[in-house]
Amino acid sequence: MYKKSRMLMDTFVTITVVSGSADEADEAIEKAFSAIERFGALINFFSDKSEVAEINRKAGMSEVRVSPATIDIVERAVYVAAKSGGAFDPTIGPVTKLWDFTKKKKPSGVRIRNNLRLVNYQNIIINRDKQTVFLKEKDMLLDLGGIAKGYAADLAVINLQQNGIKSGLVAVAGDIRGFGSRPDGGEWKIGVKNPRQRNGSDEIIARISLSNKAVSTSGDYERYFFINGRRFHHLLDPKTGYPAECCRSVSMIADEGVFADGFSTAVFILGPKKGLELVQALGMDAIIIDNNGKIHATPGLEGRFEIEENH
Amino acid sequence: MRRRVLKEDLRLKKIIKNITLADWTLFLVLLVVSVAGIFITKEALPRGTDVTIEINGEPAYTFPLNVDRTIPVSGPYGDTLIEIKSGRARIREAHCPNRVCVKQGWVSKGVIICLPNKILVFVGSGGGDKSGKEIDAVTG
């Protein structure tokens, strides 16, 4: 088993592969890293040179011709948005940019309401034939950050398989996709981080076994600040512009990383009840830790999901 | 000279002759306990054995976890101080904007990441148990 890590897409990417040859493993991992890097450059919200930046600059003006990978991920983002009734919305950018979670900046209600008008995934116009994306309203912002890491894990897995790797695990930060099995023949073991860490290091609350599946987690502990004991975090409800408060974390298990990533955010926003209904309608699985710390898991996880001792 | 050797030899033979079953049992028990001890401590202390520091995606240093030391690593935000003490490691000082790495505190097994400085500290990368309970990745 060979494992390598790299900083890509402003995060920490680890690829593990099972291979008989160190050279073969190394070459395949490097190629997969390159694939992630190329993709990251296309959809980087913060880089002026990305295709997403170009789409945003031309919002309300003209359509932008983009590469197949960009069309592909935008289509999937719109699909997740539509399936979740807008609980996940890749056009939430104008509201997100009002918040600053490092400087503990909470915007005024008026500014949030004003910018909420620009949030509507139905105003993303995709033209498959012409390979273009167009945002209908001026000042709209497309931000694929809520779905891009999962998609990157998918790309890396496809790339590894094309290079002859039969088993492996790709982790783009907490967005993970496994294929094949561990060297011991078992399934890949994935820890779910405790949303309320008790001892400072990466404490795990549960573990899941999976092969040929992806898992992603959305949590209120990643970027947040407190005002008068109230937690303000980065998972904003596209309907209100404020953080959704029903969950601490949602781990979504799906066949593809892009859907695990997108729907984990959607289910987090919807909360445990509506969220579980959506998960079941989609035929996927999820572990939801609600705002009381209670753990809800879908029946499909039976036998492959274990809560750690002391929880 | 030869006589003394013979005498010693006789004494040893006498001792061996006088070893009882209880002595053998005690010897065996002690042997089993000491060998088992090696495995028990290995299981009970699933700690890593070393600290590997990666800068810009390239492995830069590896240090044993059982030797206390402080390592300065330079990056885009100045010097980052990595401290190894009592079998644990932490980022003691960093000048990046959020200092998430410093807030993470002491780690005895796992990874400390400083994204702005592109520094990764793998604690216990040389260790790892073979019990199958080991985790391959963490989501969240």
Coordinates of C-alpha atoms in Angstrom, one line a residue:
Chain A
M1 CA 0.0 0.0 0.0
Y2 CA 1.5 3.4 -1.0
K3 CA 0.4 6.7 0.3
K4 CA 1.2 10.3 -0.7
S5 CA -0.1 13.7 0.2
R6 CA 0.0 17.0 -1.6
M7 CA -1.4 20.5 -1.1
L8 CA -3.9 21.0 -4.0
M9 CA -7.0 23.2 -4.4
D10 CA -6.0 25.0 -1.2
T11 CA -6.4 21.8 0.8
F12 CA -4.7 18.6 1.8
V13 CA -5.0 15.7 -0.7
T14 CA -4.0 12.1 0.2
I15 CA -4.0 9.3 -2.3
T16 CA -3.5 5.7 -1.1
V17 CA -3.1 2.9 -3.7
V18 CA -2.7 -0.8 -3.5
S19 CA 0.0 -1.9 -6.0
G20 CA 2.8 -4.5 -6.3
S21 CA 5.2 -1.9 -7.6
A22 CA 6.3 1.2 -5.9
D23 CA 7.1 2.8 -9.2
E24 CA 3.7 2.1 -10.7
A25 CA 2.0 3.4 -7.6
D26 CA 4.1 6.6 -7.5
E27 CA 3.5 7.3 -11.2
A28 CA -0.2 6.8 -11.0
I29 CA -0.5 8.9 -7.8
E30 CA 1.5 11.7 -9.5
K31 CA -0.8 11.6 -12.5
A32 CA -3.9 11.8 -10.3
F33 CA -2.4 14.8 -8.4
S34 CA -1.9 16.5 -11.8
A35 CA -5.5 15.8 -12.8
I36 CA -6.8 17.4 -9.6
E37 CA -4.5 20.4 -10.0
R38 CA -5.7 21.0 -13.6
F39 CA -9.3 20.7 -12.5
G40 CA -8.7 23.0 -9.5
A41 CA -7.3 25.7 -11.8
L42 CA -10.5 25.7 -13.9
I43 CA -13.0 26.1 -11.0
N44 CA -11.0 28.2 -8.5
F45 CA -13.4 30.9 -7.2
F46 CA -10.6 33.0 -5.9
S47 CA -8.3 33.0 -9.0
D48 CA -9.0 35.6 -11.8
K49 CA -7.7 33.1 -14.3
S50 CA -10.2 30.4 -13.7
E51 CA -13.2 29.6 -15.9
V52 CA -15.5 30.2 -13.0
A53 CA -14.1 33.7 -12.5
E54 CA -14.8 34.4 -16.2
I55 CA -18.4 33.1 -15.9
N56 CA -18.8 35.5 -12.9
R57 CA -17.3 38.5 -14.7
K58 CA -19.7 38.0 -17.6
A59 CA -22.7 37.5 -15.4
G60 CA -25.8 39.3 -16.8
M61 CA -23.8 40.0 -20.0
S62 CA -22.7 37.0 -22.0
E63 CA -22.3 33.3 -22.0
V64 CA -18.8 31.9 -21.5
R65 CA -17.4 28.9 -23.4
V66 CA -15.8 26.5 -20.9
S67 CA -14.0 23.1 -20.9
P68 CA -16.0 19.8 -20.6
A69 CA -15.0 19.3 -16.9
T70 CA -16.5 22.7 -16.0
I71 CA -19.7 22.0 -17.9
D72 CA -19.9 18.7 -16.2
I73 CA -19.5 19.9 -12.7
V74 CA -21.9 22.9 -13.2
E75 CA -24.5 20.4 -14.5
R76 CA -24.1 18.3 -11.4
A77 CA -24.3 21.4 -9.1
V78 CA -27.6 22.4 -10.7
Y79 CA -28.8 18.8 -10.3
V80 CA -28.1 18.7 -6.6
A81 CA -29.7 22.2 -6.2
A82 CA -32.8 21.1 -8.0
K83 CA -33.1 17.8 -6.1
S84 CA -32.7 19.5 -2.8
G85 CA -35.2 22.3 -3.6
G86 CA -32.4 24.9 -3.4
A87 CA -31.1 23.8 0.0
F88 CA -27.8 23.5 -1.8
D89 CA -27.3 26.5 -4.2
P90 CA -24.0 27.1 -6.0
T91 CA -25.0 30.7 -6.6
I92 CA -24.9 31.6 -2.9
G93 CA -21.6 33.5 -3.5
P94 CA -23.0 37.0 -3.1
V95 CA -24.3 36.2 0.4
T96 CA -21.2 34.1 1.4
K97 CA -18.9 37.0 0.6
L98 CA -20.7 39.2 3.1
W99 CA -19.6 36.9 5.9
D100 CA -16.0 36.8 7.2
F101 CA -15.5 33.8 9.5
T102 CA -11.8 34.6 10.3
K103 CA -12.5 38.3 11.2
K104 CA -15.8 37.3 12.9
K105 CA -17.8 39.6 10.7
K106 CA -21.6 39.2 10.7
P107 CA -23.2 41.3 8.0
S108 CA -26.4 43.4 8.6
G109 CA -29.8 41.9 7.8
V110 CA -30.4 44.5 5.1
R111 CA -27.2 43.6 3.2
I112 CA -28.1 39.8 3.5
R113 CA -31.6 40.4 2.1
N114 CA -30.3 42.5 -0.8
N115 CA -27.8 39.9 -1.9
L116 CA -30.2 37.0 -1.4
R117 CA -32.1 38.3 -4.5
L118 CA -29.1 37.2 -6.5
V119 CA -29.1 33.7 -5.2
N120 CA -31.0 31.4 -7.6
Y121 CA -29.5 28.3 -9.2
Q122 CA -32.3 28.4 -11.9
N123 CA -30.5 31.4 -13.3
I124 CA -27.6 29.3 -14.4
I125 CA -28.0 28.6 -18.1
I126 CA -26.0 25.7 -19.5
N127 CA -25.8 25.1 -23.2
R128 CA -24.3 21.6 -23.8
D129 CA -24.1 22.0 -27.6
K130 CA -22.3 25.3 -27.4
Q131 CA -20.4 24.3 -24.3
T132 CA -21.3 27.5 -22.5
V133 CA -22.4 28.6 -19.1
F134 CA -24.3 31.9 -18.5
L135 CA -25.5 33.6 -15.3
K136 CA -28.6 35.5 -16.1
E137 CA -28.3 38.3 -13.5
K138 CA -25.5 40.8 -13.2
D139 CA -23.5 40.4 -9.9
M140 CA -24.5 36.8 -9.6
L141 CA -21.6 34.6 -8.4
L142 CA -21.1 31.0 -9.2
D143 CA -19.1 29.2 -6.4
L144 CA -18.5 25.5 -6.9
G145 CA -16.6 25.2 -3.6
G146 CA -19.4 23.1 -2.1
I147 CA -19.1 20.4 -4.6
A148 CA -15.6 20.7 -6.2
K149 CA -13.6 18.6 -3.8
G150 CA -16.0 15.6 -4.2
Y151 CA -15.7 16.0 -7.9
A152 CA -11.9 16.1 -7.7
A153 CA -11.9 12.8 -5.8
D154 CA -14.0 11.3 -8.6
L155 CA -11.6 12.6 -11.2
A156 CA -8.6 11.2 -9.3
V157 CA -10.3 7.7 -9.0
I158 CA -11.0 7.6 -12.8
N159 CA -7.4 8.7 -13.5
L160 CA -5.9 6.0 -11.1
Q161 CA -8.1 3.3 -12.7
Q162 CA -7.0 4.4 -16.2
N163 CA -3.5 3.9 -15.1
G164 CA -4.0 0.3 -14.0
I165 CA -4.7 0.8 -10.3
K166 CA -7.3 -1.7 -9.0
S167 CA -7.7 -0.5 -5.4
G168 CA -7.2 2.8 -3.8
L169 CA -8.5 5.7 -1.7
V170 CA -8.6 9.3 -2.6
A171 CA -9.1 11.9 0.2
V172 CA -9.5 15.5 -0.9
A173 CA -9.6 17.0 2.7
G174 CA -12.7 15.2 4.1
D175 CA -14.1 14.3 0.7
I176 CA -13.2 10.7 0.2
R177 CA -13.8 8.1 -2.5
G178 CA -12.6 4.5 -2.3
F179 CA -12.4 1.7 -4.9
G180 CA -11.5 -1.9 -4.7
S181 CA -10.3 -3.1 -1.3
R182 CA -7.6 -2.8 1.2
P183 CA -4.5 -5.1 0.9
D184 CA -6.0 -7.4 3.5
G185 CA -9.1 -7.8 1.3
G186 CA -11.3 -5.8 3.6
E187 CA -13.2 -2.6 3.0
W188 CA -11.7 0.8 3.5
K189 CA -12.2 2.2 7.0
I190 CA -13.2 5.8 7.2
G191 CA -13.4 7.7 10.5
V192 CA -16.1 10.3 11.0
K193 CA -14.7 13.3 13.0
N194 CA -16.5 14.2 16.2
P195 CA -18.1 17.7 15.5
R196 CA -17.3 18.6 19.2
Q197 CA -13.7 17.6 19.7
R198 CA -12.9 16.8 23.3
N199 CA -9.2 16.3 23.3
G200 CA -7.9 18.6 20.6
S201 CA -6.6 16.2 18.0
D202 CA -8.6 14.4 15.3
E203 CA -11.1 12.6 17.6
I204 CA -13.4 10.2 15.8
I205 CA -17.0 9.6 16.7
A206 CA -17.8 6.8 14.3
R207 CA -16.3 4.7 11.6
I208 CA -17.7 3.5 8.3
S209 CA -16.5 0.7 6.0
L210 CA -16.8 1.2 2.3
S211 CA -15.6 0.0 -1.0
N212 CA -16.6 1.6 -4.3
K213 CA -18.4 4.5 -2.5
A214 CA -17.7 8.1 -1.6
V215 CA -18.2 9.9 1.6
S216 CA -18.2 13.6 2.4
T217 CA -19.0 15.5 5.6
S218 CA -20.4 19.0 6.1
G219 CA -19.9 20.4 9.6
D220 CA -20.5 23.5 11.6
Y221 CA -17.0 23.3 13.1
E222 CA -14.9 24.0 10.0
R223 CA -15.3 27.8 9.8
Y224 CA -17.2 29.6 12.5
F225 CA -17.2 32.2 15.2
F226 CA -19.2 32.9 18.4
I227 CA -21.2 36.0 19.3
N228 CA -22.8 35.9 22.7
G229 CA -22.5 32.1 22.8
R230 CA -24.2 31.7 19.5
R231 CA -22.3 29.8 16.8
F232 CA -22.1 31.4 13.3
H233 CA -20.7 29.0 10.8
H234 CA -20.1 28.8 7.0
L235 CA -23.0 26.6 6.0
L236 CA -25.5 29.2 5.0
D237 CA -29.1 28.5 4.2
P238 CA -29.8 29.9 0.7
K239 CA -33.3 30.8 1.8
T240 CA -32.3 33.0 4.8
G241 CA -28.6 33.9 4.3
Y242 CA -27.9 32.8 7.8
P243 CA -26.2 29.6 9.1
A244 CA -28.5 26.5 9.3
E245 CA -28.8 25.4 12.9
C246 CA -30.4 21.9 13.0
C247 CA -27.2 19.8 12.6
R248 CA -23.6 19.6 13.8
S249 CA -22.5 17.5 10.9
V250 CA -23.8 15.4 8.1
S251 CA -21.8 12.6 6.4
M252 CA -23.2 11.5 3.1
I253 CA -22.4 8.2 1.4
A254 CA -23.0 8.0 -2.3
D255 CA -21.5 6.3 -5.4
E256 CA -19.9 9.5 -6.6
G257 CA -17.9 12.0 -4.6
V258 CA -19.6 14.9 -6.3
F259 CA -23.0 13.9 -5.0
A260 CA -21.7 12.9 -1.5
D261 CA -20.2 16.4 -1.3
G262 CA -23.1 18.4 -2.7
F263 CA -25.9 16.5 -0.8
S264 CA -24.0 16.5 2.5
T265 CA -24.4 20.3 2.4
A266 CA -28.0 20.1 1.2
V267 CA -29.0 17.7 4.0
F268 CA -27.2 19.8 6.6
I269 CA -29.2 22.8 5.5
L270 CA -32.5 20.8 5.5
G271 CA -31.9 19.4 9.0
P272 CA -32.4 15.8 10.3
K273 CA -36.0 15.3 9.4
K274 CA -36.3 16.7 5.9
G275 CA -32.7 15.7 5.3
L276 CA -33.3 12.0 6.0
E277 CA -36.3 12.1 3.7
L278 CA -34.2 13.4 0.9
V279 CA -31.4 10.9 1.6
Q280 CA -33.9 8.0 1.3
A281 CA -35.6 9.5 -1.8
L282 CA -32.1 9.6 -3.4
G283 CA -31.3 6.0 -2.4
M284 CA -28.2 7.1 -0.6
D285 CA -27.0 6.8 3.0
A286 CA -26.1 9.4 5.6
I287 CA -25.0 9.8 9.2
I288 CA -26.5 12.9 10.7
I289 CA -25.4 14.4 14.0
D290 CA -28.1 16.8 15.1
N291 CA -27.8 19.9 17.2
N292 CA -28.4 17.8 20.4
G293 CA -25.5 15.5 19.5
K294 CA -27.8 12.6 18.6
I295 CA -26.5 10.4 15.8
H296 CA -29.0 9.3 13.1
A297 CA -27.9 6.7 10.5
T298 CA -29.9 5.4 7.6
P299 CA -30.7 1.6 7.6
G300 CA -28.5 1.0 4.6
L301 CA -25.5 1.5 6.8
E302 CA -26.3 -1.4 9.1
G303 CA -23.3 -3.6 9.5
R304 CA -20.9 -1.1 8.0
F305 CA -21.2 1.6 10.6
E306 CA -19.9 1.6 14.2
I307 CA -20.1 4.3 16.8
E308 CA -16.9 4.6 18.8
E309 CA -16.8 3.7 22.5
N310 CA -17.6 6.5 25.0
H311 CA -20.2 8.1 22.7
Chain B
M1 CA 43.2 -26.0 37.2
R2 CA 41.6 -29.0 35.8
R3 CA 40.4 -29.9 39.2
R4 CA 38.6 -26.6 39.7
V5 CA 36.8 -27.0 36.4
L6 CA 35.7 -30.4 37.5
K7 CA 34.5 -29.1 40.8
E8 CA 32.4 -26.3 39.1
D9 CA 31.0 -28.8 36.7
L10 CA 29.9 -31.0 39.6
R11 CA 28.3 -28.1 41.4
L12 CA 26.3 -27.2 38.3
K13 CA 25.2 -30.8 37.9
K14 CA 24.1 -30.7 41.5
I15 CA 22.0 -27.5 40.9
I16 CA 20.4 -29.0 37.8
K17 CA 19.6 -32.2 39.7
N18 CA 18.0 -30.2 42.5
I19 CA 15.7 -28.1 40.2
T20 CA 12.2 -29.0 41.0
L21 CA 9.1 -29.0 38.8
A22 CA 8.0 -25.8 40.6
D23 CA 11.3 -24.1 39.5
W24 CA 10.7 -25.1 35.9
T25 CA 7.1 -23.8 36.2
L26 CA 8.2 -20.5 37.6
F27 CA 10.9 -20.1 34.9
L28 CA 8.3 -20.8 32.2
V29 CA 5.8 -18.4 33.7
L30 CA 8.4 -15.6 33.9
L31 CA 9.4 -16.3 30.3
V32 CA 5.8 -16.2 29.0
V33 CA 5.1 -13.0 31.0
S34 CA 8.1 -11.2 29.7
V35 CA 7.4 -12.1 26.1
A36 CA 3.8 -11.2 26.5
G37 CA 4.8 -7.9 28.0
I38 CA 6.4 -6.9 24.7
F39 CA 3.1 -7.5 22.8
I40 CA 0.9 -6.0 25.6
T41 CA 2.8 -2.7 25.7
K42 CA 2.8 -2.6 21.9
E43 CA -1.0 -3.0 21.8
A44 CA -1.7 -0.7 24.8
L45 CA 0.4 2.1 23.4
P46 CA -0.6 2.4 19.7
R47 CA 1.6 5.5 19.4
G48 CA 3.6 6.6 16.4
T49 CA 7.3 6.3 16.6
D50 CA 8.3 9.4 14.6
V51 CA 7.4 12.8 13.3
T52 CA 7.7 13.6 9.6
I53 CA 7.6 17.2 8.5
E54 CA 6.7 18.0 4.9
I55 CA 7.2 21.4 3.4
N56 CA 5.6 22.3 0.0
G57 CA 4.5 18.7 -0.4
E58 CA 8.1 17.4 -0.1
P59 CA 9.3 15.4 3.0
A60 CA 11.8 17.6 4.7
Y61 CA 12.6 16.1 8.1
T62 CA 11.9 13.0 10.2
F63 CA 12.6 13.0 13.9
P64 CA 12.0 10.3 16.6
L65 CA 9.0 11.1 18.9
N66 CA 10.9 10.2 22.1
V67 CA 13.5 12.9 21.8
D68 CA 12.3 16.4 22.9
R69 CA 13.2 19.2 20.5
T70 CA 12.0 22.3 18.8
I71 CA 12.3 22.7 15.0
P72 CA 12.0 26.1 13.2
V73 CA 10.7 25.8 9.6
S74 CA 10.5 28.9 7.4
G75 CA 7.6 29.6 5.1
P76 CA 5.8 32.4 3.4
Y77 CA 4.6 33.6 6.8
G78 CA 7.9 33.6 8.6
D79 CA 9.2 30.9 10.9
T80 CA 6.9 28.2 12.2
L81 CA 8.0 26.5 15.4
I82 CA 7.3 22.8 15.7
E83 CA 7.8 21.2 19.1
I84 CA 8.3 17.6 20.0
K85 CA 7.9 16.8 23.7
S86 CA 7.0 13.7 25.8
G87 CA 6.0 11.6 22.8
R88 CA 3.7 14.3 21.3
A89 CA 4.1 17.1 18.8
R90 CA 2.5 20.5 18.2
I91 CA 3.0 23.7 16.3
R92 CA 4.1 26.0 19.1
E93 CA 4.3 29.2 17.1
A94 CA 3.1 30.3 13.7
H95 CA 2.5 33.6 12.0
C96 CA -0.2 32.6 9.5
P97 CA -3.5 34.5 9.5
N98 CA -5.8 32.0 11.4
R99 CA -3.3 29.9 13.3
V100 CA -5.5 26.9 13.1
C101 CA -2.4 24.7 13.4
V102 CA -1.4 26.3 16.8
K103 CA -5.0 25.9 18.1
Q104 CA -4.9 22.2 17.2
G105 CA -2.5 21.7 20.1
W106 CA -0.7 18.5 21.0
V107 CA -1.0 15.4 18.8
S108 CA 0.3 12.0 19.6
K109 CA -0.9 10.4 16.4
G110 CA -2.3 12.2 13.3
V111 CA -1.6 15.1 11.2
I112 CA -1.1 18.8 11.9
I113 CA -1.6 21.0 8.8
C114 CA -0.7 24.6 8.3
L115 CA -2.2 25.5 4.9
P116 CA -0.8 29.0 4.5
N117 CA 2.7 27.9 5.3
K118 CA 2.3 24.6 3.3
I119 CA 3.6 22.6 6.3
L120 CA 2.4 19.2 7.2
V121 CA 3.5 17.4 10.4
F122 CA 2.8 13.7 10.4
V123 CA 2.9 12.4 13.9
G124 CA 3.5 8.7 14.2
S125 CA 3.8 8.0 10.4
G126 CA 6.3 5.3 11.1
G127 CA 4.0 3.4 13.5
G128 CA 0.6 2.0 12.9
D129 CA -1.0 -1.3 14.1
K130 CA -1.8 -4.3 12.0
S131 CA -5.0 -5.2 13.9
G132 CA -7.2 -4.1 11.0
K133 CA -8.9 -1.5 13.3
E134 CA -6.7 1.2 11.7
I135 CA -8.4 4.0 9.9
D136 CA -7.5 4.7 6.3
A137 CA -8.9 8.3 6.1
V138 CA -11.1 10.7 8.1
T139 CA -14.1 12.6 6.8
G140 CA -15.2 15.8 8.4

